[in-house]
């Protein structure tokens, strides 16, 4: 296992960013102009016309080694605004922004160069109606063709979200797009209501010729609730509820990203006590999430005792969260300006005891699992994604880190005071199920250490400052959620109401890579591959 | 005498009907040919069945002498019990096939261009098959054999103007000729020291052959007749020809001409020139390997006709294994066991004729209704064609050896005959028997897989192909298929009546009565019956067969072999009683369910498929997928060659197609056809070097040859 | 591998005593707000105003809480000068407002209930709490409750989530695929009335608009013990509406409750 330790790479971050800007301007002289920092971005590039978009994105992603954040699309009365955030590790976010006239209907697609943009473009096409030229497969993505028809574009301002939309012409003759064309190939359907027990709604088509499954294609968005649309027009506090609850198992992380975006708009600097507590709560959530993921992996391999032990650890962490913060899933804690409540020393000590015990138990469990050969047999070389594919599709989170993508926003772009903490970012290179399990265990240890650092020496001061929400603005907020890097974009108008809210969830990025892990496997490995990926459909669907 | 005259009259009438049929087919209009074939074929097959039935019932064979040909000898005819059995089976097949020709032509009114040709050749083929079976001397046998081979070829290609690929027929013809030559040489070796070429004379000479000559006769005859019978080294023509032959001809092809190979083997190696146990072992081993190879390819094949062709190979293997066991037991002096083995082989031959004809006719109808034979594209036919589905199911059950149908009885008897190897002395023979028995058991298991796949993928489930509107709903299956299904059931439920009939042929060859061994007259046996010792009657009473004593006539309905003092009953089974018990249990179950669940409301709801809007056909198992595990497990046999593995992408990760084509060369082709073909091609290319077109070299050839002749004549 | 067995034994029995006794471990439930009498109408009005989903209604000095609508945002106890009363407890299952009485599943089902869980747009918290029911601390198997993978064998349909439009058809198919004598349970405030997602073009606003609901479990998310109580009520082993193990005597209510907060 390699670790990326807390020392930096020795170069002055500012010059890296300057080098990047200089390189871009050098290469794309007339087409691109540098934009000043703002909206949470450390740098930006304004495109004169859309044709250079593809080559600029390729340059940033492949030549300069940036990682891709997503695509943010906004509809304004007079124009379209598109942002393509890229992250230069250690240097903050850089956005390529593109402005199109309001009657534009097409945008050049960058997904042939930056494959990670594939699903982002499909989403924007489905929700806004903007066609990405050169994308080979648009349509039938979020709004399923069997339920809706093409062309609804619900994210347009002209579409009213509040009433049910029953004028639909669903395609009753819909057939899935099958990739395997062997004679006699067929596709086993799994879902959306399927998992033996309790599971999210997902649909898979396992294409096979009878023995091994050659390819599996997931069909998501059964849980789509149009969070981004219904957030528009809500006050900040009401939208905060939505940001918290579209993916409740990483509620604190997403609400933190939202709050940081709002705090950035109004240039509020939260107190250091609030920052420390936020870090502790983030890591508590990460620890609990990873315990649940480990329990799911053990359960998928049917090693019952280890699954039970991991589930016990997770339940104890849920109870500790409830005792500490008043809610098992840490709802209702973040608010723009800080936290809604303070915590006394005794509560912090109890929390520390609980997390230390959980960490010890997890290490003991890992030790036992390491010597269970039947368990390892089912995980090793199963669902492997190699480093090149992981980089190609910009996988994030523990999954990416198991395939040698060591990007972690806490290190690459620190927020909430993470730069003051000492911690490692564990990284593996095999990319199979066992590598992901090892990464999960190692991150648990790091989270426990971070909690210890956080609560043992809390700074004095208020835990909340007033946040003046009087003017318009827009910003991104980012956080390393338990499943990976999450990016929220919040745009507020002059009345203090949300104008545009975009949540780019880590599961959305990682689900794109699922089909790489799920190729040429035996059917009985399918639940294990799903469990080691540990993705959330509801976080992806929003 | 009466029997003899009945036989003679019936045979004569059969031939006359054939002749009338030939003339009629040549004269009537094209649309009426099918009717003529049906009428004439039915009549003559009824006469054939009468003739052979008379011989079997009376126990006397029919003989006749025909004219004498200069230099060839006298043509004689002789219909003994062995011929009669084959003839009866042929009669049954011809009966249903003739009617099938008529009913099939009405469903598929295609081009009638070649109908007359077909009709004429059909009757000529029938006549030649009958003559083969009753020929009693070598020249007549061989002439009619050759006639039959050529007619088969012509009938496969009778629509030759429309067909693009006629190579299958040519391959069959070539192999038939090669087999014919081998058989000819075998007969000549036997007849070298015989006064004439009639079968009785050959039989006398056969017993005086030397060991080496006997082996030569056996090998040549076995392999020569094995071409027609479909045995392993020489059967690579069979799948191709069966697939290529038209649907109205293939029932006869599969049901009758395959049996001629067995007839030849039995006649030559069983009757005229019986060999040592070594030859029998060779036959068993070839039979078992044939069966295993046949069923492996049948299981993984998704074209219905090719699958049935491979299944015919498998059944041929089982029959030949039975014949081999018969030879071994006879040579080592165990007459009763040899009789049981031969009975099993003949029974299986009869059964195979019936159910294979049924299956091929069913496949013909499926192809006519849907336009495709590919089981990967069928499915859901039982809703459109319920009658056909029912009889096809009967055929599948019969061929999978499921009681109460006929396949069960003959498979069971074959395996029991192989198990009788316990009485043999030599350990090495017993090991061979054990291994071959294991191979046949594996074959039986794979046969079930194969036909479950065949029935389920074609008839059950959701329709997969794009054929649709033109397939009318035909509730009733045509008559010939029903007839064969009923025959399947009867042959399966009444083995105790069939076995004594087969005994007429078995007893002279095996020198033991299988009726006495397997089906003694339990119910008419009194306590003082000499045939059965009282201790045995006591044991049999324990079996409870006496309970039917007053009700059931004559023989009991149990097939049973008794042993010595230690185990009085070696094996016993009764499909008749099983059928009664099964029917009773089903009735009881129906009674209980209908009484006790009267108040419960039974609601029919939609199929549960995980919540998707509709279960599509591409989400259900295909035939290839079902049989893939077999393909994977036996990969060493199949040795597939993956020729194309393209992952077509638009961009690096937008995969739009993954295509893999696998090419398999059947194992027999790989091991036998290819090397022979390559060798002959090599020789031919060398010889082709001689044909270069230069006139002066040709003159030189002539001169050189002339000189050689002169030299040789000078020397002698 | 025998070490697993030994390790499991060493850990001992962890299951809760509930329903044969109260569960008192800390952290098992966040509790929920209850009707509170304030000193002045203004304070009650402030309490009503702070609730983002309108679960609190002011009636003179009383702040009346509609438990079905509460989404556990904790603002009424963290952001008010005088916070609303927040009581612990977990026996929260109740009938939907349009149902007069509930007929539990007959006796054969009471100790052998098969549950079909369907996620219809859930945020993940309710589903996660349902998953916790299978861990050794709650262990619903000892009470005879099992989850099934197919509705053909299910007696109870447990739905979480506000019913997203893409899941409407699969949910209805699941319900219809269950054999008769079935019950439907809506777990979580999203499943009851849409929760924070409410009604929109993509969200049906609760199970009640799609299927007939027999039992509701409010909370966001309801803790595992609340779901366990609801399952016991579904089989008639526990009564609805009278919590057996409430921590404190609830405040006496004024005559007539306020309208629900929808």
Coordinates of N, CA, C and O in Angstrom, one line a residue, chain A residues 205-337:
Chain A
X205 N -28.8 -5.3 -16.6 CA -29.0 -6.3 -17.6 C -27.7 -7.1 -17.7 O -26.7 -6.5 -18.1
X206 N -27.7 -8.3 -17.3 CA -26.4 -9.1 -17.3 C -26.4 -9.8 -18.6 O -27.1 -10.8 -18.8
X207 N -25.5 -9.4 -19.5 CA -25.5 -10.0 -20.8 C -24.6 -11.2 -20.8 O -23.4 -11.1 -20.4
X208 N -25.1 -12.3 -21.2 CA -24.3 -13.5 -21.1 C -24.6 -14.5 -22.3 O -25.6 -14.3 -23.0
X209 N -23.7 -15.4 -22.4 CA -24.0 -16.5 -23.4 C -24.3 -17.8 -22.7 O -24.3 -18.8 -23.3
X210 N -24.5 -17.7 -21.4 CA -24.9 -18.9 -20.6 C -23.9 -19.2 -19.5 O -24.4 -19.8 -18.5
X211 N -22.7 -18.9 -19.5 CA -21.8 -19.2 -18.4 C -21.4 -18.0 -17.7 O -21.9 -17.6 -16.7
X212 N -20.4 -17.3 -18.2 CA -20.0 -16.1 -17.6 C -20.8 -14.9 -18.1 O -21.3 -14.9 -19.2
X213 N -20.9 -13.9 -17.2 CA -21.6 -12.7 -17.7 C -20.5 -11.9 -18.4 O -19.5 -11.6 -17.9
X214 N -20.8 -11.5 -19.6 CA -19.9 -10.8 -20.4 C -19.9 -9.3 -20.1 O -18.8 -8.7 -20.0
X215 N -21.0 -8.8 -19.9 CA -21.1 -7.4 -19.6 C -22.3 -7.1 -18.9 O -23.3 -7.8 -19.0
X216 N -22.3 -6.1 -18.0 CA -23.5 -5.7 -17.3 C -23.7 -4.2 -17.4 O -22.8 -3.4 -17.2
X217 N -24.9 -3.8 -17.8 CA -25.2 -2.4 -17.9 C -26.2 -2.0 -16.8 O -27.3 -2.5 -16.8
X218 N -25.8 -1.0 -16.0 CA -26.8 -0.6 -15.0 C -27.7 0.5 -15.5 O -27.3 1.2 -16.4
X219 N -28.9 0.5 -15.1 CA -29.9 1.5 -15.5 C -30.3 2.1 -14.2 O -31.0 1.5 -13.3
X220 N -30.0 3.4 -14.0 CA -30.2 4.1 -12.7 C -31.3 5.0 -12.8 O -32.1 5.0 -13.8
X221 N -31.4 5.9 -11.9 CA -32.4 7.0 -11.8 C -33.8 6.5 -11.6 O -34.8 7.2 -11.9
X222 N -33.9 5.4 -10.9 CA -35.3 5.0 -10.4 C -35.6 5.8 -9.2 O -36.8 5.9 -8.9
X223 N -34.6 6.4 -8.6 CA -34.8 7.2 -7.4 C -34.7 8.7 -7.6 O -34.5 9.5 -6.7
X224 N -34.9 9.1 -8.9 CA -34.7 10.5 -9.2 C -35.9 11.3 -8.7 O -37.0 11.0 -9.0
X225 N -35.6 12.3 -7.8 CA -36.6 13.1 -7.2 C -36.5 14.6 -7.7 O -37.1 15.4 -7.1
X226 N -35.6 14.8 -8.6 CA -35.5 16.2 -9.1 C -35.1 17.2 -8.1 O -35.7 18.3 -8.0
X227 N -34.1 16.8 -7.2 CA -33.8 17.7 -6.1 C -33.3 19.1 -6.6 O -33.6 20.1 -6.1
X228 N -32.5 19.0 -7.7 CA -32.0 20.3 -8.2 C -33.1 21.2 -8.7 O -33.1 22.4 -8.6
X229 N -34.2 20.6 -9.2 CA -35.3 21.5 -9.7 C -36.1 22.0 -8.5 O -36.5 23.2 -8.5
X230 N -36.4 21.2 -7.6 CA -37.3 21.7 -6.5 C -36.6 22.6 -5.5 O -37.2 23.3 -4.7
X231 N -35.3 22.6 -5.6 CA -34.5 23.5 -4.7 C -34.7 25.0 -5.3 O -34.5 25.9 -4.5
X232 N -35.0 25.1 -6.6 CA -35.0 26.4 -7.1 C -36.2 27.1 -6.5 O -37.4 26.6 -6.5
X233 N -36.0 28.4 -6.1 CA -37.1 29.1 -5.5 C -37.2 29.0 -4.0 O -38.1 29.6 -3.4
X234 N -36.4 28.1 -3.4 CA -36.5 27.9 -2.0 C -35.5 28.8 -1.3 O -34.5 29.2 -1.9
X235 N -35.8 29.1 0.0 CA -34.8 29.8 0.7 C -33.6 28.9 1.0 O -33.7 27.7 0.8
X236 N -32.6 29.6 1.5 CA -31.3 28.8 1.7 C -31.6 27.8 2.8 O -31.1 26.6 2.6
X237 N -32.3 28.1 3.8 CA -32.5 27.1 4.9 C -33.3 25.9 4.4 O -33.1 24.8 4.8
X238 N -34.3 26.2 3.5 CA -35.1 25.1 3.0 C -34.3 24.2 2.0 O -34.4 23.0 2.0
X239 N -33.4 24.9 1.2 CA -32.6 24.2 0.3 C -31.6 23.4 1.0 O -31.2 22.3 0.6
X240 N -31.2 23.9 2.2 CA -30.2 23.1 3.0 C -30.8 21.7 3.4 O -30.1 20.7 3.4
X241 N -32.1 21.7 3.7 CA -32.7 20.4 4.0 C -32.6 19.5 2.8 O -32.3 18.3 3.0
X242 N -32.8 20.0 1.6 CA -32.7 19.1 0.5 C -31.2 18.6 0.3 O -31.0 17.5 0.0
X243 N -30.3 19.5 0.4 CA -28.9 19.2 0.2 C -28.5 18.1 1.2 O -27.7 17.2 0.9
X244 N -29.1 18.2 2.4 CA -28.7 17.2 3.4 C -29.3 15.8 3.1 O -28.7 14.8 3.4
X245 N -30.6 15.9 2.6 CA -31.3 14.6 2.6 C -31.4 13.9 1.2 O -32.2 13.0 1.1
X246 N -30.7 14.4 0.2 CA -30.8 13.6 -1.0 C -30.0 12.3 -0.9 O -30.3 11.4 -1.6
X247 N -29.0 12.3 0.0 CA -28.2 11.1 0.2 C -27.9 11.1 1.6 O -26.9 11.6 2.1
X248 N -28.8 10.5 2.4 CA -28.7 10.6 3.9 C -27.5 9.9 4.5 O -27.1 10.3 5.6
X249 N -27.0 8.9 3.8 CA -25.8 8.3 4.5 C -24.6 9.1 4.4 O -23.6 8.8 5.0
X250 N -24.6 10.2 3.6 CA -23.5 11.2 3.6 C -24.1 12.5 3.8 O -23.7 13.5 3.2
X251 N -25.1 12.6 4.7 CA -25.8 13.9 4.9 C -24.9 15.0 5.3 O -25.0 16.1 4.8
X252 N -24.1 14.7 6.3 CA -23.3 15.8 6.9 C -22.3 16.4 5.8 O -22.1 17.6 5.7
X253 N -21.7 15.5 5.0 CA -20.8 15.9 4.0 C -21.4 16.8 3.0 O -21.0 17.9 2.7
X254 N -22.6 16.4 2.5 CA -23.2 17.2 1.5 C -23.8 18.5 2.0 O -23.7 19.6 1.4
X255 N -24.3 18.5 3.3 CA -24.7 19.7 3.8 C -23.5 20.7 4.1 O -23.6 21.9 4.0
X256 N -22.4 20.1 4.4 CA -21.2 20.9 4.6 C -20.8 21.6 3.3 O -20.4 22.7 3.3
X257 N -20.8 20.8 2.2 CA -20.4 21.4 0.9 C -21.4 22.6 0.6 O -21.0 23.6 0.1
X258 N -22.7 22.3 0.8 CA -23.7 23.4 0.6 C -23.4 24.6 1.4 O -23.3 25.8 0.9
X259 N -23.1 24.4 2.7 CA -22.9 25.5 3.6 C -21.6 26.2 3.2 O -21.5 27.5 3.2
X260 N -20.6 25.5 2.8 CA -19.3 26.2 2.4 C -19.6 27.0 1.2 O -19.0 28.1 1.0
X261 N -20.4 26.5 0.2 CA -20.7 27.3 -0.9 C -21.4 28.6 -0.5 O -21.0 29.7 -1.0
X262 N -22.3 28.5 0.3 CA -23.1 29.8 0.8 C -22.1 30.7 1.5 O -22.1 31.9 1.3
X263 N -21.3 30.1 2.4 CA -20.3 30.9 3.1 C -19.4 31.6 2.2 O -18.9 32.7 2.4
X264 N -19.0 30.9 1.1 CA -18.1 31.6 0.2 C -18.8 32.7 -0.5 O -18.2 33.7 -0.8
X265 N -20.1 32.5 -0.8 CA -20.8 33.6 -1.5 C -20.8 34.9 -0.7 O -20.5 36.0 -1.1
X266 N -21.0 34.7 0.6 CA -21.1 35.8 1.5 C -19.8 36.1 2.3 O -19.8 36.9 3.2
X267 N -18.7 35.4 1.8 CA -17.4 35.6 2.4 C -17.4 35.6 3.9 O -16.8 36.4 4.6
X268 N -18.2 34.6 4.5 CA -18.2 34.4 5.9 C -17.1 33.5 6.3 O -16.9 32.4 5.6
X269 N -16.3 33.8 7.3 CA -15.3 32.9 7.7 C -15.7 32.3 9.0 O -15.9 32.9 10.0
X270 N -16.0 31.0 9.0 CA -16.5 30.3 10.2 C -15.3 30.3 11.2 O -14.2 30.3 10.9
X271 N -15.7 30.2 12.5 CA -14.7 30.1 13.5 C -13.9 28.8 13.5 O -14.4 27.8 12.9
X272 N -12.8 28.8 14.1 CA -11.9 27.6 14.0 C -12.6 26.5 14.9 O -12.4 25.3 14.6
X273 N -13.3 26.9 15.9 CA -14.0 25.8 16.7 C -15.0 25.1 15.8 O -15.1 23.9 15.8
X274 N -15.7 25.9 15.1 CA -16.7 25.3 14.2 C -16.0 24.4 13.1 O -16.5 23.3 12.8
X275 N -14.9 24.9 12.6 CA -14.1 24.1 11.6 C -13.7 22.8 12.3 O -13.8 21.7 11.6
X276 N -13.2 22.8 13.5 CA -12.7 21.6 14.1 C -13.8 20.6 14.3 O -13.7 19.4 14.1
X277 N -15.0 21.2 14.8 CA -16.1 20.3 15.0 C -16.6 19.7 13.7 O -17.0 18.6 13.7
X278 N -16.6 20.6 12.7 CA -17.1 20.1 11.4 C -16.2 18.9 10.9 O -16.7 17.9 10.4
X279 N -14.9 19.1 11.1 CA -14.0 18.0 10.7 C -14.3 16.7 11.5 O -14.4 15.6 10.9
X280 N -14.5 16.9 12.8 CA -14.8 15.7 13.6 C -16.0 15.0 13.2 O -16.1 13.8 13.1
X281 N -17.1 15.8 12.9 CA -18.3 15.2 12.5 C -18.2 14.6 11.1 O -18.8 13.5 10.8
X282 N -17.5 15.2 10.2 CA -17.2 14.6 8.9 C -16.6 13.3 9.0 O -17.0 12.3 8.4
X283 N -15.6 13.2 9.9 CA -14.8 12.0 10.0 C -15.7 10.9 10.7 O -15.6 9.7 10.4
X284 N -16.5 11.4 11.6 CA -17.4 10.4 12.3 C -18.4 9.8 11.3 O -18.6 8.6 11.2
X285 N -18.9 10.6 10.4 CA -19.7 10.1 9.3 C -19.0 9.1 8.4 O -19.5 8.1 8.0
X286 N -17.7 9.5 8.1 CA -16.9 8.6 7.2 C -16.7 7.3 7.9 O -16.8 6.2 7.3
X287 N -16.4 7.3 9.2 CA -16.1 6.1 9.9 C -17.3 5.2 9.9 O -17.3 4.0 9.6
X288 N -18.5 5.8 10.1 CA -19.7 5.0 10.2 C -20.0 4.5 8.8 O -20.5 3.4 8.6
X289 N -19.9 5.3 7.8 CA -20.2 4.8 6.4 C -19.3 3.7 6.0 O -19.7 2.7 5.4
X290 N -18.0 3.8 6.4 CA -17.1 2.7 6.0 C -17.4 1.4 6.7 O -17.3 0.3 6.2
X291 N -17.8 1.6 8.0 CA -18.2 0.4 8.7 C -19.4 -0.3 8.1 O -19.4 -1.5 7.9
X292 N -20.3 0.5 7.6 CA -21.5 -0.1 6.9 C -21.0 -0.7 5.6 O -21.5 -1.8 5.2
X293 N -20.1 -0.1 4.9 CA -19.6 -0.7 3.6 C -18.9 -2.0 3.9 O -19.1 -3.0 3.1
X294 N -18.1 -2.1 5.0 CA -17.4 -3.3 5.3 C -18.4 -4.4 5.6 O -18.3 -5.5 5.2
X295 N -19.5 -4.0 6.4 CA -20.5 -5.0 6.7 C -21.2 -5.5 5.5 O -21.5 -6.7 5.3
X296 N -21.4 -4.6 4.5 CA -22.1 -5.0 3.3 C -21.2 -6.0 2.5 O -21.6 -7.0 1.9
X297 N -19.9 -5.7 2.5 CA -19.0 -6.6 1.7 C -18.9 -8.0 2.4 O -19.0 -9.0 1.7
X298 N -18.9 -8.0 3.7 CA -18.9 -9.3 4.4 C -20.2 -10.0 4.2 O -20.2 -11.3 4.0
X299 N -21.3 -9.3 4.1 CA -22.5 -10.0 3.9 C -22.6 -10.5 2.5 O -23.2 -11.6 2.3
X300 N -22.1 -9.8 1.5 CA -22.2 -10.3 0.2 C -21.4 -11.6 0.0 O -21.8 -12.4 -0.9
X301 N -20.3 -11.8 0.7 CA -19.6 -13.0 0.6 C -20.1 -14.1 1.5 O -19.6 -15.2 1.6
X302 N -21.2 -13.8 2.2 CA -21.9 -14.7 3.1 C -21.1 -15.2 4.2 O -21.2 -16.3 4.7
X303 N -20.1 -14.4 4.7 CA -19.4 -14.7 5.9 C -20.2 -14.1 7.0 O -20.0 -12.9 7.4
X304 N -21.1 -14.9 7.6 CA -22.1 -14.3 8.4 C -21.5 -13.7 9.7 O -22.0 -12.6 10.1
X305 N -20.6 -14.3 10.3 CA -20.1 -13.8 11.6 C -19.4 -12.4 11.4 O -19.7 -11.5 12.2
X306 N -18.6 -12.3 10.4 CA -17.9 -11.0 10.2 C -18.9 -9.9 9.8 O -18.8 -8.8 10.2
X307 N -20.0 -10.3 9.1 CA -21.0 -9.3 8.7 C -21.7 -8.8 10.0 O -22.0 -7.6 10.1
X308 N -22.0 -9.8 10.9 CA -22.7 -9.4 12.1 C -21.8 -8.5 12.9 O -22.2 -7.5 13.5
X309 N -20.5 -8.8 13.0 CA -19.6 -8.0 13.8 C -19.5 -6.6 13.3 O -19.5 -5.6 14.0
X310 N -19.3 -6.5 12.0 CA -19.2 -5.2 11.4 C -20.5 -4.4 11.6 O -20.5 -3.2 11.8
X311 N -21.7 -5.1 11.5 CA -23.0 -4.4 11.7 C -23.1 -3.9 13.1 O -23.7 -2.9 13.4
X312 N -22.5 -4.7 14.1 CA -22.6 -4.2 15.5 C -21.8 -3.0 15.6 O -22.2 -2.0 16.3
X313 N -20.6 -2.9 15.0 CA -19.8 -1.7 15.1 C -20.5 -0.5 14.5 O -20.5 0.6 15.1
X314 N -21.2 -0.8 13.4 CA -21.9 0.3 12.7 C -23.0 0.8 13.6 O -23.2 2.1 13.8
X315 N -23.8 -0.1 14.2 CA -24.9 0.4 15.1 C -24.4 1.1 16.3 O -25.0 2.1 16.7
X316 N -23.3 0.7 16.8 CA -22.7 1.5 18.0 C -22.3 2.9 17.5 O -22.5 3.8 18.3
X317 N -21.8 3.0 16.3 CA -21.4 4.3 15.8 C -22.7 5.2 15.6 O -22.7 6.4 15.9
X318 N -23.7 4.5 15.1 CA -25.0 5.3 14.9 C -25.5 5.8 16.3 O -25.9 6.9 16.4
X319 N -25.4 4.9 17.3 CA -25.9 5.3 18.6 C -25.0 6.4 19.1 O -25.5 7.4 19.8
X320 N -23.7 6.3 18.9 CA -22.8 7.3 19.4 C -23.1 8.7 18.7 O -23.1 9.7 19.3
X321 N -23.4 8.6 17.4 CA -23.8 9.9 16.7 C -25.0 10.4 17.3 O -25.2 11.7 17.5
X322 N -26.0 9.6 17.6 CA -27.2 10.1 18.2 C -27.0 10.8 19.5 O -27.5 11.8 19.8
X323 N -26.2 10.1 20.4 CA -25.9 10.7 21.7 C -25.2 12.0 21.5 O -25.5 13.0 22.2
X324 N -24.2 12.1 20.6 CA -23.4 13.3 20.5 C -24.2 14.4 19.8 O -24.2 15.5 20.3
X325 N -24.8 14.1 18.7 CA -25.4 15.2 17.9 C -26.9 15.2 17.8 O -27.4 16.0 17.2
X326 N -27.5 14.3 18.5 CA -29.0 14.3 18.6 C -29.7 13.6 17.4 O -30.9 13.5 17.4
X327 N -28.9 13.1 16.5 CA -29.6 12.4 15.3 C -28.6 11.3 14.9 O -27.4 11.6 14.8
X328 N -29.2 10.2 14.6 CA -28.3 9.1 14.2 C -27.5 9.3 12.9 O -26.4 8.8 12.7
X329 N -28.1 10.1 12.0 CA -27.5 10.3 10.7 C -26.9 11.8 10.6 O -26.6 12.2 9.6
X330 N -26.8 12.5 11.8 CA -26.2 13.8 11.8 C -27.0 14.8 11.0 O -26.4 15.7 10.4
X331 N -28.3 14.7 11.0 CA -29.2 15.7 10.3 C -29.2 17.0 11.2 O -29.1 16.9 12.4
X332 N -29.3 18.1 10.5 CA -29.7 19.3 11.2 C -28.5 20.0 11.9 O -28.7 20.7 12.9
X333 N -27.3 19.7 11.6 CA -26.1 20.2 12.3 C -25.5 21.4 11.6 O -25.1 22.4 12.2
X334 N -25.4 21.2 10.3 CA -24.7 22.3 9.5 C -25.6 23.4 9.2 O -26.8 23.2 8.9
X335 N -25.1 24.6 9.3 CA -25.9 25.8 8.8 C -24.9 26.8 8.3 O -23.8 26.8 8.7
X336 N -25.3 27.6 7.3 CA -24.2 28.5 6.8 C -23.8 29.5 7.9 O -24.6 30.1 8.5
X337 N -22.5 29.5 8.2 CA -22.0 30.2 9.3 C -21.5 29.3 10.4 O -20.9 29.8 11.4

